[in-house]
Short mmCIF file of C-alpha atoms in Angstrom, two decimals:
data_model
loop_
_atom_site.label_atom_id
_atom_site.label_comp_id
_atom_site.label_asym_id
_atom_site.label_seq_id
_atom_site.Cartn_x
_atom_site.Cartn_y
_atom_site.Cartn_z
CA MET I 7 -0.14 0.24 -0.27
CA SER I 8 1.21 3.39 -0.91
CA VAL I 9 1.95 6.33 1.05
CA SER I 10 -1.30 8.53 0.02
CA THR I 11 -3.15 5.81 0.14
CA ALA I 12 -2.31 4.77 3.63
CA ILE I 13 -3.38 8.49 4.37
CA ILE I 14 -6.57 8.42 2.44
CA LEU I 15 -8.28 5.51 4.44
CA GLN I 16 -6.99 6.69 7.54
CA ASN I 17 -8.88 9.55 7.52
CA SER I 18 -11.83 7.82 5.50
CA VAL I 19 -14.90 7.24 7.77
CA THR I 20 -16.40 3.43 8.27
CA PRO I 21 -18.82 2.64 5.38
CA THR I 22 -21.55 2.11 8.92
CA MET I 23 -21.18 5.72 9.63
CA THR I 24 -21.70 6.74 6.16
CA LEU I 25 -24.16 4.37 4.11
CA THR I 26 -27.40 6.16 4.83
CA LEU I 27 -25.78 9.78 4.56
CA THR I 28 -24.60 8.71 1.07
CA GLN I 29 -27.93 6.66 0.34
CA LEU I 30 -29.52 10.43 1.22
CA ILE I 31 -27.50 12.61 -0.99
CA PHE I 32 -26.63 10.44 -3.92
CA SER I 33 -29.91 8.63 -4.72
CA LYS I 34 -32.07 9.46 -7.44
CA THR I 35 -35.24 9.29 -5.96
CA LYS I 36 -38.41 12.04 -7.01
CA ASN I 37 -37.93 13.22 -3.18
CA PHE I 38 -34.08 13.96 -3.66
CA TRP I 39 -34.35 16.16 -6.56
CA ASN I 40 -37.34 18.32 -4.87
CA SER I 41 -35.73 18.85 -1.76
CA ILE I 42 -32.49 19.92 -2.60
CA LYS I 43 -31.38 23.41 -4.48
CA LEU I 44 -31.10 23.87 -7.62
CA SER I 45 -27.06 24.49 -6.95
CA LEU I 46 -26.56 21.08 -5.85
CA ALA I 47 -28.60 18.73 -8.28
CA GLY I 48 -25.33 17.86 -9.75
CA GLN I 49 -23.42 16.67 -7.11
CA ARG I 50 -23.73 13.17 -8.37
CA GLN I 51 -22.23 13.77 -11.06
CA TRP I 52 -19.42 15.42 -10.30
CA PHE I 53 -18.94 12.84 -7.52
CA TRP I 54 -18.99 10.00 -10.26
CA GLN I 55 -15.61 12.16 -12.19
CA SER I 56 -14.24 12.90 -9.40
CA CYS I 57 -13.64 8.86 -8.90
CA THR I 58 -13.32 8.41 -12.46
CA GLU I 59 -11.38 11.12 -13.61
CA PHE I 60 -10.12 13.52 -10.77
CA GLY I 61 -9.28 12.52 -7.22
CA MET I 62 -9.36 15.87 -5.30
CA PHE I 63 -10.39 14.55 -2.05
CA GLU I 64 -9.87 17.47 0.28
CA THR I 65 -8.46 16.03 2.85
CA THR I 66 -7.59 17.17 6.89
CA ASN I 67 -3.76 15.76 5.85
CA GLY I 68 -1.73 18.89 6.14
CA GLY I 69 0.53 18.34 9.06
CA PRO I 70 0.99 19.08 12.39
CA GLY I 71 0.13 23.22 11.24
CA ASN I 72 -3.01 22.30 10.40
CA ILE I 73 -5.56 23.70 12.34
CA PHE I 74 -8.20 20.60 11.73
CA GLY I 75 -6.65 17.99 12.88
CA MET I 76 -5.93 14.76 11.77
CA GLY I 77 -9.12 13.11 11.89
CA VAL I 78 -12.34 13.76 10.38
CA PRO I 79 -15.41 14.03 13.46
CA LEU I 80 -18.71 12.62 12.87
CA ARG I 81 -19.98 16.19 12.67
CA LEU I 82 -18.17 17.21 9.26
CA ILE I 83 -19.11 14.09 7.88
CA MET I 84 -21.90 16.53 6.10
CA ALA I 85 -19.33 18.74 4.58
CA LEU I 86 -17.13 15.99 3.33
CA PHE I 87 -17.87 12.73 3.71
CA PHE I 88 -18.41 12.54 -0.17
CA TYR I 89 -14.43 13.40 -0.63
CA PHE I 90 -12.80 9.91 0.78
CA ILE I 91 -12.70 7.00 -1.10
CA ASN I 92 -14.90 4.83 0.48
CA MET I 93 -17.55 6.99 -0.57
CA CYS I 94 -17.13 6.44 -4.62
CA THR I 95 -16.83 2.36 -3.59
CA GLU I 96 -20.95 2.35 -1.64
CA VAL I 97 -21.94 4.95 -4.28
CA PHE I 98 -20.45 3.04 -7.68
CA GLY I 99 -19.29 0.27 -6.84
CA PRO I 100 -16.44 -2.24 -5.60
CA LYS I 101 -14.27 -1.65 -8.55
CA TYR I 102 -14.58 2.09 -7.56
CA ASN I 103 -11.11 1.27 -4.82
CA ILE I 104 -8.08 2.95 -4.42
CA ASP I 105 -5.94 1.22 -6.89
CA PHE I 106 -8.87 2.26 -9.58
CA ILE I 107 -9.13 6.11 -8.43
CA ALA I 108 -5.50 6.82 -8.30
CA LYS I 109 -4.54 5.00 -11.69
CA ALA I 110 -7.49 7.19 -12.99
CA VAL I 111 -5.70 10.09 -11.84
CA ARG I 112 -2.30 9.68 -13.27
CA GLU I 113 -4.13 8.80 -16.64
CA THR I 114 -5.52 12.41 -16.59
CA ASN I 115 -1.95 14.17 -16.00
CA ILE I 116 -0.83 11.71 -18.63
CA ARG I 117 -3.78 12.72 -20.97
CA TYR I 118 -4.26 16.93 -20.54
CA GLY I 119 -0.35 17.07 -19.35
CA GLY I 120 -0.70 18.39 -15.83
CA ALA I 121 0.11 21.87 -14.48
CA ASP I 122 3.60 21.59 -15.36
CA GLY I 123 3.24 19.36 -18.67
CA TYR I 124 0.75 21.87 -20.26
CA ARG I 125 0.83 21.84 -24.28
CA GLY I 126 -1.74 24.06 -25.37
CA THR I 127 -1.12 27.22 -27.08
CA ASN I 128 -2.55 30.98 -26.82
CA VAL I 129 -4.16 30.83 -23.19
CA VAL I 130 -4.72 33.15 -20.51
CA ILE I 131 -4.88 31.59 -17.18
CA THR I 132 -5.61 33.72 -14.31
CA ASN I 133 -5.83 32.10 -10.26
CA GLY I 134 -6.15 33.83 -6.98
CA ASN I 135 -3.84 33.40 -4.51
CA ASN I 136 -6.23 33.21 -2.02
CA ASP I 137 -8.27 30.19 -3.87
CA PRO I 138 -7.55 26.91 -2.81
CA TRP I 139 -7.99 25.82 -5.88
CA THR I 140 -4.58 27.42 -7.27
CA ARG I 141 -2.55 24.21 -6.01
CA LEU I 142 -3.92 22.15 -9.08
CA GLY I 143 -3.74 25.51 -11.32
CA LYS I 144 -1.18 26.52 -13.62
CA THR I 145 0.68 29.62 -12.23
CA THR I 146 4.31 29.71 -14.28
CA SER I 147 5.26 29.19 -17.58
CA TYR I 148 7.74 29.58 -20.26
CA GLU I 149 6.27 29.12 -23.52
CA GLU I 150 5.33 33.20 -24.42
CA SER I 151 1.55 32.33 -25.78
CA VAL I 152 0.72 30.60 -22.33
CA VAL I 153 0.55 33.45 -19.91
CA CYS I 154 -0.59 32.89 -16.53
CA PHE I 155 -1.63 35.69 -13.98
CA GLN I 156 -1.67 35.30 -10.49
CA ILE I 157 -4.41 37.97 -8.61
CA THR I 158 -2.67 39.13 -4.95
CA GLY I 159 -5.82 39.16 -2.65
CA ALA I 160 -8.47 37.26 -4.79
CA ALA I 161 -10.02 33.94 -4.57
CA HIS I 162 -12.26 31.40 -6.95
CA CYS I 163 -12.96 32.81 -9.99
CA ALA I 164 -12.91 36.98 -9.19
CA ASP I 165 -12.17 37.91 -12.92
CA PHE I 166 -14.84 35.30 -14.67
CA ALA I 167 -17.74 37.13 -11.50
CA GLY I 168 -20.53 39.34 -13.33
CA ARG I 169 -19.64 42.24 -11.26
CA PRO I 170 -19.10 45.49 -13.34
CA PRO I 171 -15.35 46.42 -14.37
CA GLY I 172 -14.12 49.29 -11.62
CA PHE I 173 -16.00 47.49 -8.66
CA GLU I 174 -12.88 45.09 -8.34
CA ILE I 175 -9.50 45.19 -6.70
CA PRO I 176 -6.60 46.70 -9.02
CA GLU I 177 -4.94 43.44 -9.33
CA VAL I 178 -8.48 42.11 -10.91
CA GLU I 179 -8.39 45.00 -13.60
CA ASP I 180 -5.01 44.00 -14.57
CA ALA I 181 -5.95 40.27 -15.19
CA ARG I 182 -8.58 41.68 -17.19
CA ARG I 183 -6.14 44.25 -19.37
CA ILE I 184 -3.68 40.99 -19.95
CA ILE I 185 -7.21 39.21 -21.43
CA VAL I 186 -8.05 41.94 -23.65
CA GLU I 187 -4.84 42.19 -25.04
CA ASN I 188 -4.25 38.44 -25.52
CA ILE I 189 -7.85 38.34 -27.19
CA GLU I 190 -6.74 41.08 -29.47
CA MET I 191 -3.43 39.14 -30.34
CA TRP I 192 -5.47 36.13 -31.30
CA LEU I 193 -7.90 37.81 -33.67
CA GLN I 194 -5.18 39.89 -35.64
CA ARG I 195 -2.54 36.86 -36.65
CA PRO I 196 -3.03 33.79 -37.60
CA ASN I 197 -4.48 30.79 -35.55
CA ASN I 198 -1.66 29.00 -33.94
CA LYS I 199 -2.93 25.27 -34.70
CA LEU I 200 -0.10 23.87 -32.80
CA ALA I 201 0.88 22.43 -29.19
CA ASN I 202 4.06 23.03 -27.30
CA LEU I 203 5.41 19.40 -27.33
CA GLU I 204 4.63 15.79 -28.97
CA GLN I 205 1.01 14.25 -28.16
CA THR I 206 2.19 11.84 -25.24
CA TRP I 207 -0.97 10.00 -24.73
CA GLU I 208 -3.08 8.34 -28.03
CA MET I 209 -6.71 9.77 -27.85
CA PRO I 210 -9.12 7.07 -28.86
CA ARG I 211 -10.25 7.32 -32.18
CA ALA I 212 -12.82 9.83 -32.73
CA ARG I 213 -16.03 8.86 -34.85
CA THR I 214 -16.21 9.98 -37.84
CA VAL I 215 -20.46 9.75 -38.22
CA TYR I 216 -22.95 11.26 -36.68
CA PRO I 217 -26.29 11.06 -35.81
CA LYS I 218 -28.86 13.07 -37.36
CA SER I 219 -30.40 15.72 -35.56
CA LYS I 220 -34.18 15.33 -33.56
CA PRO I 221 -36.56 17.89 -32.16
CA ILE I 222 -37.10 17.23 -28.34
CA LYS I 223 -39.97 18.65 -26.60
CA ALA I 224 -39.75 21.54 -24.39
CA ALA I 225 -42.43 20.00 -21.63
CA ALA I 226 -39.27 16.75 -20.87
CA LEU I 227 -37.09 19.07 -19.75
CA PRO I 228 -36.01 18.74 -16.35
CA SER I 229 -35.98 22.28 -15.64
CA HIS I 230 -39.85 22.36 -16.00
CA LYS I 231 -40.06 20.49 -12.74
CA ALA I 232 -40.44 22.23 -9.45
CA TYR I 233 -37.30 23.30 -7.87
CA PRO I 234 -36.99 25.63 -4.52
CA ASP I 235 -36.32 28.60 -4.69
CA TRP I 236 -32.40 29.75 -4.66
CA SER I 237 -30.79 32.64 -5.71
CA ARG I 238 -29.01 32.77 -8.77
CA TYR I 239 -25.68 34.93 -7.89
CA LYS I 240 -25.63 33.75 -4.21
CA ARG I 241 -22.45 35.27 -3.25
CA MET I 242 -21.25 31.41 -1.83
CA HIS I 243 -20.57 28.76 -3.58
CA LEU I 244 -19.23 25.82 -1.86
CA GLY I 245 -17.38 27.57 0.59
CA ARG I 246 -16.00 30.17 -2.13
CA PRO I 247 -16.41 33.65 -1.90
CA PRO I 248 -15.41 35.46 -5.17
CA MET I 249 -13.36 37.92 -3.65
CA GLY I 250 -12.78 36.36 0.05
CA PHE I 251 -14.95 37.14 3.70
CA VAL I 252 -14.76 41.00 4.00
CA ARG I 253 -15.33 42.67 0.93
CA PRO I 254 -18.30 44.47 0.65
CA LYS I 255 -21.73 43.53 -1.23
CA PRO I 256 -21.86 43.73 -5.14
CA PRO I 257 -24.13 45.73 -6.96
CA LYS I 258 -26.92 43.20 -8.70
CA ILE I 259 -25.88 42.57 -11.97
CA LYS I 260 -27.64 44.25 -14.64
CA GLN I 261 -30.23 42.22 -17.77
CA MET I 262 -29.78 42.88 -21.18
CA THR I 263 -33.24 43.84 -22.17
CA GLN I 264 -32.55 41.36 -25.17
CA LYS I 265 -33.09 38.12 -23.75
CA ALA I 266 -30.95 34.96 -24.96
CA GLU I 267 -32.06 32.08 -27.02
CA ARG I 268 -31.98 28.68 -25.72
CA ASN I 269 -31.68 25.84 -27.83
CA PHE I 270 -30.74 21.96 -27.97
CA ILE I 271 -27.73 20.01 -30.20
CA THR I 272 -27.98 16.50 -31.10
CA GLN I 273 -24.88 14.57 -29.39
CA PRO I 274 -24.28 11.16 -29.68
CA MET I 275 -23.16 9.15 -26.02
CA ASN I 276 -20.34 8.33 -26.94
CA HIS I 277 -17.58 9.30 -29.81
CA PHE I 278 -15.75 6.84 -29.91
CA ASN I 279 -17.97 4.26 -31.67
CA ASP I 280 -19.29 4.45 -35.12
CA ASP I 281 -21.90 1.64 -34.08
CA ASP I 282 -22.99 2.90 -31.63
CA MET I 283 -26.41 6.32 -32.92
CA ARG I 284 -27.85 6.94 -29.05
CA VAL I 285 -28.04 10.41 -29.01
CA PHE I 286 -28.85 12.80 -26.03
CA GLN I 287 -30.20 16.85 -26.96
CA GLN I 288 -27.49 19.50 -24.88
CA LYS I 289 -28.39 22.51 -24.11
CA TYR I 290 -26.78 25.98 -24.76
CA TYR I 291 -27.98 29.62 -24.48
CA ILE I 292 -27.27 31.96 -27.96
CA ASN I 293 -26.77 36.21 -27.30
CA SER I 294 -26.09 37.81 -30.83
CA ALA I 295 -26.59 41.48 -29.29
CA TYR I 296 -23.55 42.79 -29.53
CA ALA I 297 -22.51 40.74 -32.28
CA LYS I 298 -20.64 42.57 -35.40
CA THR I 299 -19.87 41.15 -39.12
CA GLY I 300 -16.98 39.64 -39.54
CA GLY I 301 -16.53 39.73 -35.42
CA PRO I 302 -15.39 36.11 -33.20
CA ILE I 303 -17.20 33.71 -31.62
CA PHE I 304 -17.38 33.42 -27.80
CA LEU I 305 -18.21 30.26 -26.01
CA VAL I 306 -18.61 29.75 -22.18
CA ILE I 307 -17.97 26.35 -22.02
CA GLY I 308 -19.95 24.57 -18.55
CA GLY I 309 -18.78 23.01 -16.09
CA GLU I 310 -19.96 20.84 -12.74
CA THR I 311 -23.52 22.99 -12.42
CA PRO I 312 -26.41 22.93 -14.12
CA MET I 313 -26.41 26.19 -17.14
CA SER I 314 -28.85 29.06 -16.67
CA SER I 315 -29.79 31.73 -19.42
CA ALA I 316 -27.35 34.65 -16.93
CA TRP I 317 -24.53 33.80 -18.43
CA VAL I 318 -25.79 35.55 -21.79
CA GLU I 319 -27.57 37.82 -20.23
CA GLY I 320 -25.48 39.00 -17.74
CA GLN I 321 -24.22 42.41 -19.27
CA ASP I 322 -21.81 42.78 -16.84
CA MET I 323 -20.34 39.29 -16.99
CA PHE I 324 -16.63 40.13 -18.48
CA HIS I 325 -17.01 37.97 -21.45
CA MET I 326 -20.22 39.88 -21.99
CA VAL I 327 -18.13 42.85 -22.14
CA LEU I 328 -15.56 41.51 -23.94
CA ALA I 329 -18.74 41.10 -26.45
CA GLN I 330 -19.60 44.44 -26.24
CA LYS I 331 -15.97 45.20 -26.90
CA PHE I 332 -15.31 42.86 -30.28
CA GLY I 333 -18.78 42.44 -31.50
CA ALA I 334 -18.96 38.37 -30.78
CA THR I 335 -21.78 36.84 -30.98
CA VAL I 336 -21.95 34.44 -27.04
CA PHE I 337 -22.96 31.21 -27.07
CA ALA I 338 -23.04 28.93 -23.38
CA LEU I 339 -22.63 25.19 -23.36
CA GLU I 340 -23.80 23.15 -20.90
CA HIS I 341 -22.41 19.96 -19.32
CA ARG I 342 -23.72 16.94 -20.79
CA TYR I 343 -25.38 15.26 -17.68
CA TYR I 344 -25.79 18.41 -15.88
CA GLY I 345 -29.09 20.35 -16.02
CA ASP I 346 -31.30 20.13 -18.71
CA SER I 347 -28.66 18.17 -20.59
CA ILE I 348 -29.74 14.38 -19.01
CA VAL I 349 -28.37 11.13 -20.97
CA GLY I 350 -30.68 8.29 -21.28
CA GLY I 351 -33.64 7.93 -18.41
CA THR I 352 -37.16 10.04 -18.04
CA VAL I 353 -37.37 12.98 -16.59
CA GLU I 354 -38.09 11.43 -13.53
CA ASP I 355 -35.04 9.10 -13.19
CA PRO I 356 -32.76 11.14 -15.46
CA ASN I 357 -28.84 9.87 -16.19
CA PRO I 358 -29.14 6.42 -14.72
CA ASP I 359 -25.64 5.48 -16.78
CA LEU I 360 -22.70 7.68 -16.40
CA LYS I 361 -20.55 5.58 -18.48
CA TYR I 362 -20.08 8.17 -20.72
CA LEU I 363 -19.92 11.21 -18.36
CA SER I 364 -16.11 12.78 -18.65
CA SER I 365 -14.27 15.64 -18.92
CA LEU I 366 -13.06 14.21 -22.65
CA GLN I 367 -16.38 12.89 -24.36
CA MET I 368 -17.36 16.81 -23.14
CA LEU I 369 -14.67 18.18 -25.01
CA HIS I 370 -15.89 16.19 -27.76
CA ASP I 371 -19.07 17.40 -26.71
CA VAL I 372 -17.36 20.93 -27.83
CA ALA I 373 -15.65 20.09 -30.84
CA HIS I 374 -18.66 19.12 -32.37
CA PHE I 375 -20.40 22.04 -31.62
CA ILE I 376 -18.51 24.32 -32.93
CA ARG I 377 -18.13 22.04 -36.11
CA THR I 378 -21.73 22.36 -36.30
CA LYS I 379 -22.43 25.92 -35.97
CA ASN I 380 -19.81 26.68 -38.08
CA ALA I 381 -21.19 25.21 -40.89
CA GLU I 382 -24.99 26.19 -40.21
CA MET I 383 -23.86 30.02 -40.32
CA VAL I 384 -21.15 29.24 -42.79
CA ASN I 385 -18.53 30.56 -40.37
CA THR I 386 -15.66 31.27 -40.80
CA SER I 387 -14.84 33.77 -37.82
CA PRO I 388 -12.36 32.69 -35.40
CA TRP I 389 -13.82 31.16 -31.83
CA ILE I 390 -12.47 31.68 -28.36
CA THR I 391 -13.54 29.66 -25.36
CA PHE I 392 -13.83 30.67 -21.58
CA GLY I 393 -14.91 29.15 -18.70
CA GLY I 394 -14.36 28.72 -14.47
CA SER I 395 -13.40 26.33 -12.09
CA TYR I 396 -13.70 22.93 -14.48
CA GLY I 397 -15.18 24.68 -16.87
CA GLY I 398 -11.83 27.00 -17.08
CA SER I 399 -10.23 23.42 -17.24
CA LEU I 400 -12.46 22.46 -20.70
CA SER I 401 -11.50 25.57 -21.71
CA ILE I 402 -7.95 25.69 -21.28
CA TRP I 403 -7.54 22.16 -22.87
CA THR I 404 -9.82 22.84 -25.78
CA ARG I 405 -6.68 24.78 -27.22
CA VAL I 406 -4.69 20.97 -26.20
CA LEU I 407 -7.32 18.54 -28.42
CA PHE I 408 -8.77 20.98 -30.84
CA PRO I 409 -5.99 24.28 -31.79
CA ASP I 410 -7.68 23.76 -35.08
CA LEU I 411 -10.72 25.12 -34.13
CA VAL I 412 -9.99 28.05 -31.08
CA ALA I 413 -8.31 30.44 -31.83
CA GLY I 414 -7.95 31.12 -28.09
CA ALA I 415 -8.55 30.02 -24.25
CA VAL I 416 -9.43 31.89 -21.16
CA GLY I 417 -9.55 29.93 -18.42
CA SER I 418 -10.58 31.44 -14.77
CA SER I 419 -9.31 29.40 -11.48
CA PRO I 420 -8.41 26.48 -13.83
CA PRO I 421 -7.84 23.25 -12.15
CA LEU I 422 -4.97 21.55 -14.29
CA GLU I 423 -3.92 19.14 -12.11
CA ALA I 424 -5.48 16.26 -11.20
CA LYS I 425 -4.40 14.56 -7.63
CA LEU I 426 -5.47 12.43 -5.38
CA ASP I 427 -4.91 13.82 -2.13
CA LEU I 428 -5.61 17.30 -2.18
CA TYR I 429 -4.55 17.93 1.63
CA GLU I 430 -3.20 21.63 0.25
CA PHE I 431 -6.88 23.06 -0.01
CA MET I 432 -7.93 23.02 3.58
CA GLN I 433 -4.03 24.66 4.36
CA LEU I 434 -5.23 27.64 2.78
CA VAL I 435 -8.70 27.48 4.50
CA GLY I 436 -6.71 27.03 8.14
CA LYS I 437 -4.58 30.42 6.67
CA SER I 438 -7.57 31.94 5.91
CA LEU I 439 -8.69 32.02 8.73
CA GLY I 440 -5.89 32.85 10.67
CA THR I 441 -5.92 36.26 8.25
CA TYR I 442 -9.05 37.01 9.34
CA LYS I 443 -9.69 40.47 9.99
CA ASP I 444 -11.42 40.61 13.88
CA GLN I 445 -8.81 39.00 16.52
CA PRO I 446 -7.70 36.60 13.62
CA ARG I 447 -5.63 34.48 16.61
CA PHE I 448 -8.85 34.02 18.32
CA CYS I 449 -10.96 32.39 15.07
CA LYS I 450 -8.47 29.80 14.95
CA HIS I 451 -8.02 28.83 17.75
CA LEU I 452 -11.38 28.31 18.54
CA VAL I 453 -11.72 25.98 14.95
CA SER I 454 -8.38 24.00 16.29
CA LYS I 455 -10.41 23.58 19.32
CA VAL I 456 -13.64 22.24 17.92
CA PRO I 457 -13.27 18.29 18.49
#
């Protein structure tokens, strides 16, 4: 047994302690869908991706200086339980054990290069130095066209959030200026269709025949179900406020008078089997309010949550500010298996088989989407992708796999390194608690004394 394996298993809670909670959170019953908020509706899917691709288990193995201790008390299970290895086996079966997950994490880093071995070009990668996910991001680069910028004093996706320019701290404005400068270069120069290094991972053979599009009935969409009320612009998501804990409350995001158009594109369930003709309908939005003849096309790639029209209607969202500046048409593509983009099953029991839920399948969804839209619009304008967090990772990876389709990519706080034991996450959380402006030592001391 490896050291990392032993550490993970040491901190894992017992199956008898977690079985009931696992069944409660990850069941697909009607009561489950009607009892949680929409922002949590993708947790089962994301947990699958954690167990089969990324790991990223936020343990408390931070060493002697870790204020959270070396064990996980029962009272913290609701916050941390699904990050432990034994949860993967309880939810998805005995196959998904420590050896399976460790191998999957290694293969993910080989496939995309990790943070240090990133092979793309024409990208801007931003991270906040107060963001725990920065530990999995790329913060330095020797390649001129791979621009990394660390935002001092910022947390997760600070430059991507929907706040008006001028309201941010100066470092956020610096990051946004760098993004603008690079987009201008991408649009003026011929598309760099090459990656930095030779491909070190052999991609599965992609299909050459795509099923024909099929109409979808609006009444069958999961979003037509009665979700509880939730705030579209919550300041907190998974415990990560965009600008830390002491920033003033931002003004409300202005909505555009022109509403976005919602539509669906037919995608194959499996991009790597020509004989499999099963399909699903993937949701996307389009807003052409700022579009000019010959202008670029922006594509916001969805991550591990349902996607709403706010991504193309909030005129203070930074990519919408850029769309107005560059005269761009803006698309937003929802991630397969999340929100309305269900893959198989019924409205009452969506996504029964998560077999085809992966970042690689989603990247091929993006490629098929771009090719389809280019053909429909007879388009020759360049595409630029955007994304935040996991969506930012997909944006950056698109330039690795499909540099011929995308002229450039912007990723805000994108984790690019898969890691089994992400103990650094809680280390930075502890450090942040120690800098709380009101009696920082007292706050840190109280947390460390929680039994």
